Amino acid sequence: EAGVTQFPSHSVIEKGQTVTLRCDPISGHDNLYWYRRVMGKEIKFLLHFVKESKQDESGMPNNRFLAERTGGTYSTLKVQPAELEDSGVYFCASSHGGQGAVDTQYFGPGTRLTVL
Amino acid sequence: AQSVTQLGSHVSVSEGALVLLRCNYSSSVPPYLFWYVQYPNQGLQLLLKYTSAATLVKGINGFEAEFKKSETSFHLTKPSAHMSDAAEYFCAVTGGNFNKFYFGSGTKLNVKP
């Protein structure tokens, strides 16, 4: 079974540009999450999809971030326009759902975003 | 609200020595606790999880952790470190919203030959 995959692995962009990150969850997983780790600090929750619906987007920093999950399969996270403080590692995770209260989240390798 | 504190951003042990990585949590509801490990250029991998059953939880690769409610701790241990254990370890807690994980800032484990 393939794990969670993320593309690209690294992205270097100029301030003001747009970047789109992609996440492909484990096949059959209804839940998809985005997290971010900035400058070696803690990994912080951004948002949670159940299928194509946003269940919780309380961690999204501001309206420069837009996440989508059309069709309930892969997800994209767009940053437009990018700012210096957006640099960090963006992790995607997925979980099966429907397994009770505690659902193990499986993480991808992350996308390292550098904004210059 | 939930939060996690991991004491020690870097821990160094000799091969064969005890590994102890500390995690303290704060939670306003009964917590569920996790330890993840990240090897270089890989995603986070689940080591073990506490879900209100046995307080001593055994995970993969010989790691275990003990939930101590009175101390609000969930420290990770391994009796004998191996070179392959060198990685970054993250403690996480979830509570009322079981789909929202709160992570600590991570502890990098270095294993010396």
Tab-separated table of C-alpha atoms in Angstrom:
chain	number	residue	atom	x	y	z
A	1	GLU	CA	0.000	0.000	0.000
A	2	ALA	CA	1.446	3.363	-1.007
A	3	GLY	CA	1.855	5.927	1.737
A	4	VAL	CA	0.988	9.590	1.736
A	5	THR	CA	2.877	11.384	-1.008
A	6	GLN	CA	3.608	15.077	-1.351
A	7	PHE	CA	4.847	17.140	-4.240
A	8	PRO	CA	7.169	18.933	-4.587
A	9	SER	CA	9.649	17.882	-1.939
A	10	HIS	CA	11.255	21.317	-2.029
A	11	SER	CA	10.157	24.678	-3.379
A	12	VAL	CA	12.064	27.939	-3.408
A	13	ILE	CA	10.121	31.023	-4.459
A	14	GLU	CA	10.368	34.780	-4.261
A	15	LYS	CA	8.203	36.806	-1.939
A	16	GLY	CA	4.960	37.696	-3.688
A	17	GLN	CA	4.908	34.624	-5.896
A	18	THR	CA	2.373	31.825	-5.776
A	19	VAL	CA	3.083	28.233	-4.824
A	20	THR	CA	0.830	25.198	-4.883
A	21	LEU	CA	1.577	22.139	-2.808
A	22	ARG	CA	-0.021	18.800	-3.522
A	23	CYS	CA	-0.854	15.882	-1.275
A	24	ASP	CA	-2.044	12.430	-2.289
A	25	PRO	CA	-3.449	10.561	0.704
A	26	ILE	CA	-3.507	6.836	1.223
A	27	SER	CA	-6.169	5.346	-1.021
A	28	GLY	CA	-9.495	5.016	0.761
A	29	HIS	CA	-8.694	7.528	3.498
A	30	ASP	CA	-11.528	9.997	3.934
A	31	ASN	CA	-9.653	12.292	6.298
A	32	LEU	CA	-6.873	14.554	5.067
A	33	TYR	CA	-4.937	17.030	7.177
A	34	TRP	CA	-2.400	19.765	6.565
A	35	TYR	CA	0.182	20.746	9.155
A	36	ARG	CA	3.113	23.149	9.097
A	37	ARG	CA	6.408	23.298	10.929
A	38	VAL	CA	8.166	26.648	10.974
A	39	MET	CA	11.844	27.116	11.872
A	40	GLY	CA	12.246	23.932	13.920
A	41	LYS	CA	9.299	24.745	16.136
A	42	GLU	CA	6.304	22.571	16.805
A	43	ILE	CA	4.242	21.063	14.028
A	44	LYS	CA	0.998	23.036	13.880
A	45	PHE	CA	-2.374	21.976	12.573
A	46	LEU	CA	-3.690	23.929	9.588
A	47	LEU	CA	-6.871	22.202	8.493
A	48	HIS	CA	-8.809	18.984	8.159
A	49	PHE	CA	-10.870	17.634	5.264
A	50	VAL	CA	-13.451	14.898	5.446
A	51	LYS	CA	-13.740	13.773	1.871
A	52	GLU	CA	-14.106	17.049	-0.041
A	53	SER	CA	-15.484	19.098	2.836
A	54	LYS	CA	-13.466	21.292	5.170
A	55	GLN	CA	-14.172	20.002	8.645
A	56	ASP	CA	-11.875	22.314	10.568
A	57	GLU	CA	-9.778	25.129	9.161
A	58	SER	CA	-9.069	26.871	12.429
A	59	GLY	CA	-5.310	26.660	11.953
A	60	MET	CA	-5.103	28.419	8.606
A	61	PRO	CA	-2.899	31.490	9.162
A	62	ASN	CA	-4.732	33.944	6.892
A	63	ASN	CA	-6.595	34.280	3.627
A	64	ARG	CA	-3.420	33.950	1.566
A	65	PHE	CA	-3.755	30.207	2.137
A	66	LEU	CA	-6.316	28.234	0.154
A	67	ALA	CA	-6.797	24.496	0.480
A	68	GLU	CA	-8.914	22.371	-1.785
A	69	ARG	CA	-9.784	18.729	-2.106
A	70	THR	CA	-11.865	18.353	-5.206
A	71	GLY	CA	-13.475	14.954	-5.535
A	72	GLY	CA	-12.290	13.931	-2.120
A	73	THR	CA	-9.021	12.488	-3.369
A	74	TYR	CA	-5.849	14.565	-3.541
A	75	SER	CA	-5.558	17.993	-1.974
A	76	THR	CA	-3.752	21.186	-2.883
A	77	LEU	CA	-2.601	23.996	-0.654
A	78	LYS	CA	-1.999	27.273	-2.429
A	79	VAL	CA	-0.148	30.205	-0.940
A	80	GLN	CA	-0.789	33.474	-2.767
A	81	PRO	CA	1.062	35.765	-2.440
A	82	ALA	CA	3.816	34.093	-0.445
A	83	GLU	CA	5.494	35.980	2.402
A	84	LEU	CA	8.806	35.330	4.148
A	85	GLU	CA	7.083	33.958	7.246
A	86	ASP	CA	5.427	31.231	5.171
A	87	SER	CA	8.731	29.373	4.942
A	88	GLY	CA	8.671	26.001	6.632
A	89	VAL	CA	7.853	22.364	6.102
A	90	TYR	CA	4.285	21.560	5.143
A	91	PHE	CA	3.109	18.101	6.113
A	92	CYS	CA	0.083	16.288	4.871
A	93	ALA	CA	-1.511	13.392	6.726
A	94	SER	CA	-4.435	11.111	6.121
A	95	SER	CA	-6.530	8.759	8.189
A	96	HIS	CA	-9.193	6.235	7.412
A	97	GLY	CA	-12.043	7.653	9.461
A	98	GLY	CA	-14.979	5.797	10.932
A	99	GLN	CA	-12.797	3.882	13.359
A	100	GLY	CA	-13.921	5.464	16.565
A	101	ALA	CA	-12.606	8.414	18.454
A	102	VAL	CA	-8.887	7.973	17.859
A	103	ASP	CA	-7.779	7.684	14.278
A	104	THR	CA	-4.102	7.175	13.509
A	105	GLN	CA	-2.820	9.814	11.135
A	106	TYR	CA	-0.275	8.742	8.512
A	107	PHE	CA	2.103	11.459	7.431
A	108	GLY	CA	3.819	12.277	4.194
A	109	PRO	CA	7.472	13.360	3.934
A	110	GLY	CA	6.575	17.028	3.768
A	111	THR	CA	7.253	19.866	1.355
A	112	ARG	CA	10.011	22.260	2.378
A	113	LEU	CA	8.988	25.755	1.271
A	114	THR	CA	11.522	28.561	1.241
A	115	VAL	CA	10.355	32.093	0.498
A	116	LEU	CA	13.153	34.522	-0.357
B	1	ALA	CA	-7.039	23.323	25.109
B	2	GLN	CA	-4.170	20.939	24.547
B	3	SER	CA	-0.424	21.479	24.376
B	4	VAL	CA	2.780	19.466	24.542
B	5	THR	CA	6.200	20.300	25.931
B	6	GLN	CA	9.213	18.244	24.963
B	7	LEU	CA	12.169	18.889	27.230
B	8	GLY	CA	15.440	18.896	25.362
B	9	SER	CA	15.587	19.741	21.690
B	10	HIS	CA	18.695	17.553	21.365
B	11	VAL	CA	19.543	14.391	23.262
B	12	SER	CA	22.734	12.425	22.788
B	13	VAL	CA	23.300	8.886	24.066
B	14	SER	CA	25.866	6.193	23.485
B	15	GLU	CA	24.967	3.066	21.591
B	16	GLY	CA	23.572	0.542	24.065
B	17	ALA	CA	22.573	3.183	26.604
B	18	LEU	CA	19.077	3.961	27.828
B	19	VAL	CA	17.044	6.357	25.735
B	20	LEU	CA	14.701	8.706	27.606
B	21	LEU	CA	12.810	11.391	25.730
B	22	ARG	CA	10.534	13.563	27.820
B	23	CYS	CA	7.032	14.703	27.008
B	24	ASN	CA	4.637	16.604	29.232
B	25	TYR	CA	1.175	17.493	28.102
B	26	SER	CA	-1.646	19.788	29.042
B	27	SER	CA	-5.201	18.842	28.282
B	28	SER	CA	-8.588	19.946	29.535
B	29	VAL	CA	-10.108	16.623	28.507
B	30	PRO	CA	-8.874	13.030	28.810
B	31	PRO	CA	-5.976	12.925	26.391
B	32	TYR	CA	-4.852	10.549	23.742
B	33	LEU	CA	-1.094	10.647	23.282
B	34	PHE	CA	1.220	9.691	20.463
B	35	TRP	CA	4.905	9.433	19.700
B	36	TYR	CA	6.022	9.822	16.109
B	37	VAL	CA	9.524	9.475	14.683
B	38	GLN	CA	10.926	11.189	11.608
B	39	TYR	CA	13.960	9.723	9.904
B	40	PRO	CA	15.846	11.956	7.455
B	41	ASN	CA	13.915	12.650	4.258
B	42	GLN	CA	10.943	10.609	5.424
B	43	GLY	CA	7.497	11.320	6.812
B	44	LEU	CA	6.479	10.997	10.419
B	45	GLN	CA	6.024	7.384	11.435
B	46	LEU	CA	3.864	6.332	14.358
B	47	LEU	CA	5.886	4.724	17.146
B	48	LEU	CA	3.099	4.165	19.650
B	49	LYS	CA	-0.111	5.622	21.012
B	50	TYR	CA	-2.005	5.790	24.291
B	51	THR	CA	-5.769	5.598	24.001
B	52	SER	CA	-6.927	5.177	27.622
B	53	ALA	CA	-6.268	1.452	27.858
B	54	ALA	CA	-3.042	0.210	29.459
B	55	THR	CA	-0.869	3.008	30.824
B	56	LEU	CA	2.337	1.312	29.641
B	57	VAL	CA	2.323	1.289	25.877
B	58	LYS	CA	4.712	-0.725	23.761
B	59	GLY	CA	5.566	0.413	20.286
B	60	ILE	CA	7.742	-0.504	17.378
B	61	ASN	CA	11.527	-0.887	17.428
B	62	GLY	CA	11.633	-1.637	21.156
B	63	PHE	CA	10.244	1.717	22.303
B	64	GLU	CA	7.681	2.114	25.040
B	65	ALA	CA	6.020	4.960	26.897
B	66	GLU	CA	4.159	5.249	30.163
B	67	PHE	CA	1.163	7.488	30.689
B	68	LYS	CA	1.307	9.133	34.124
B	69	LYS	CA	-1.771	11.228	34.733
B	70	SER	CA	-0.515	12.620	38.053
B	71	GLU	CA	2.609	13.934	36.358
B	72	THR	CA	0.905	14.786	33.030
B	73	SER	CA	3.748	12.963	31.340
B	74	PHE	CA	4.202	10.473	28.527
B	75	HIS	CA	7.953	9.878	28.364
B	76	LEU	CA	9.424	7.647	25.671
B	77	THR	CA	12.046	5.065	26.595
B	78	LYS	CA	14.142	2.349	25.039
B	79	PRO	CA	16.476	0.186	27.138
B	80	SER	CA	19.325	0.047	24.652
B	81	ALA	CA	19.937	2.606	21.906
B	82	HIS	CA	20.894	1.527	18.431
B	83	MET	CA	22.576	3.649	15.797
B	84	SER	CA	19.449	3.348	13.661
B	85	ASP	CA	17.428	5.156	16.356
B	86	ALA	CA	19.020	8.461	15.411
B	87	ALA	CA	16.089	10.587	14.263
B	88	GLU	CA	13.742	13.315	15.423
B	89	TYR	CA	10.956	12.333	17.776
B	90	PHE	CA	7.659	14.134	18.238
B	91	CYS	CA	5.116	13.816	21.007
B	92	ALA	CA	1.506	14.716	20.203
B	93	VAL	CA	-1.758	14.993	22.089
B	94	THR	CA	-5.348	15.066	20.985
B	95	GLY	CA	-8.440	15.474	23.058
B	96	GLY	CA	-11.903	16.803	22.503
B	97	ASN	CA	-11.377	17.154	18.764
B	98	PHE	CA	-9.725	13.851	18.061
B	99	ASN	CA	-8.726	14.846	14.584
B	100	LYS	CA	-6.632	17.819	15.662
B	101	PHE	CA	-3.199	16.836	16.901
B	102	TYR	CA	-1.050	19.163	18.970
B	103	PHE	CA	2.647	18.453	18.622
B	104	GLY	CA	5.674	19.278	20.681
B	105	SER	CA	8.675	20.972	19.112
B	106	GLY	CA	10.540	17.693	18.644
B	107	THR	CA	13.659	16.097	20.111
B	108	LYS	CA	16.583	15.111	17.926
B	109	LEU	CA	18.221	11.946	19.164
B	110	ASN	CA	21.880	11.411	18.394
B	111	VAL	CA	23.399	7.993	19.039
B	112	LYS	CA	27.165	7.866	19.472
B	113	PRO	CA	29.130	4.740	18.598
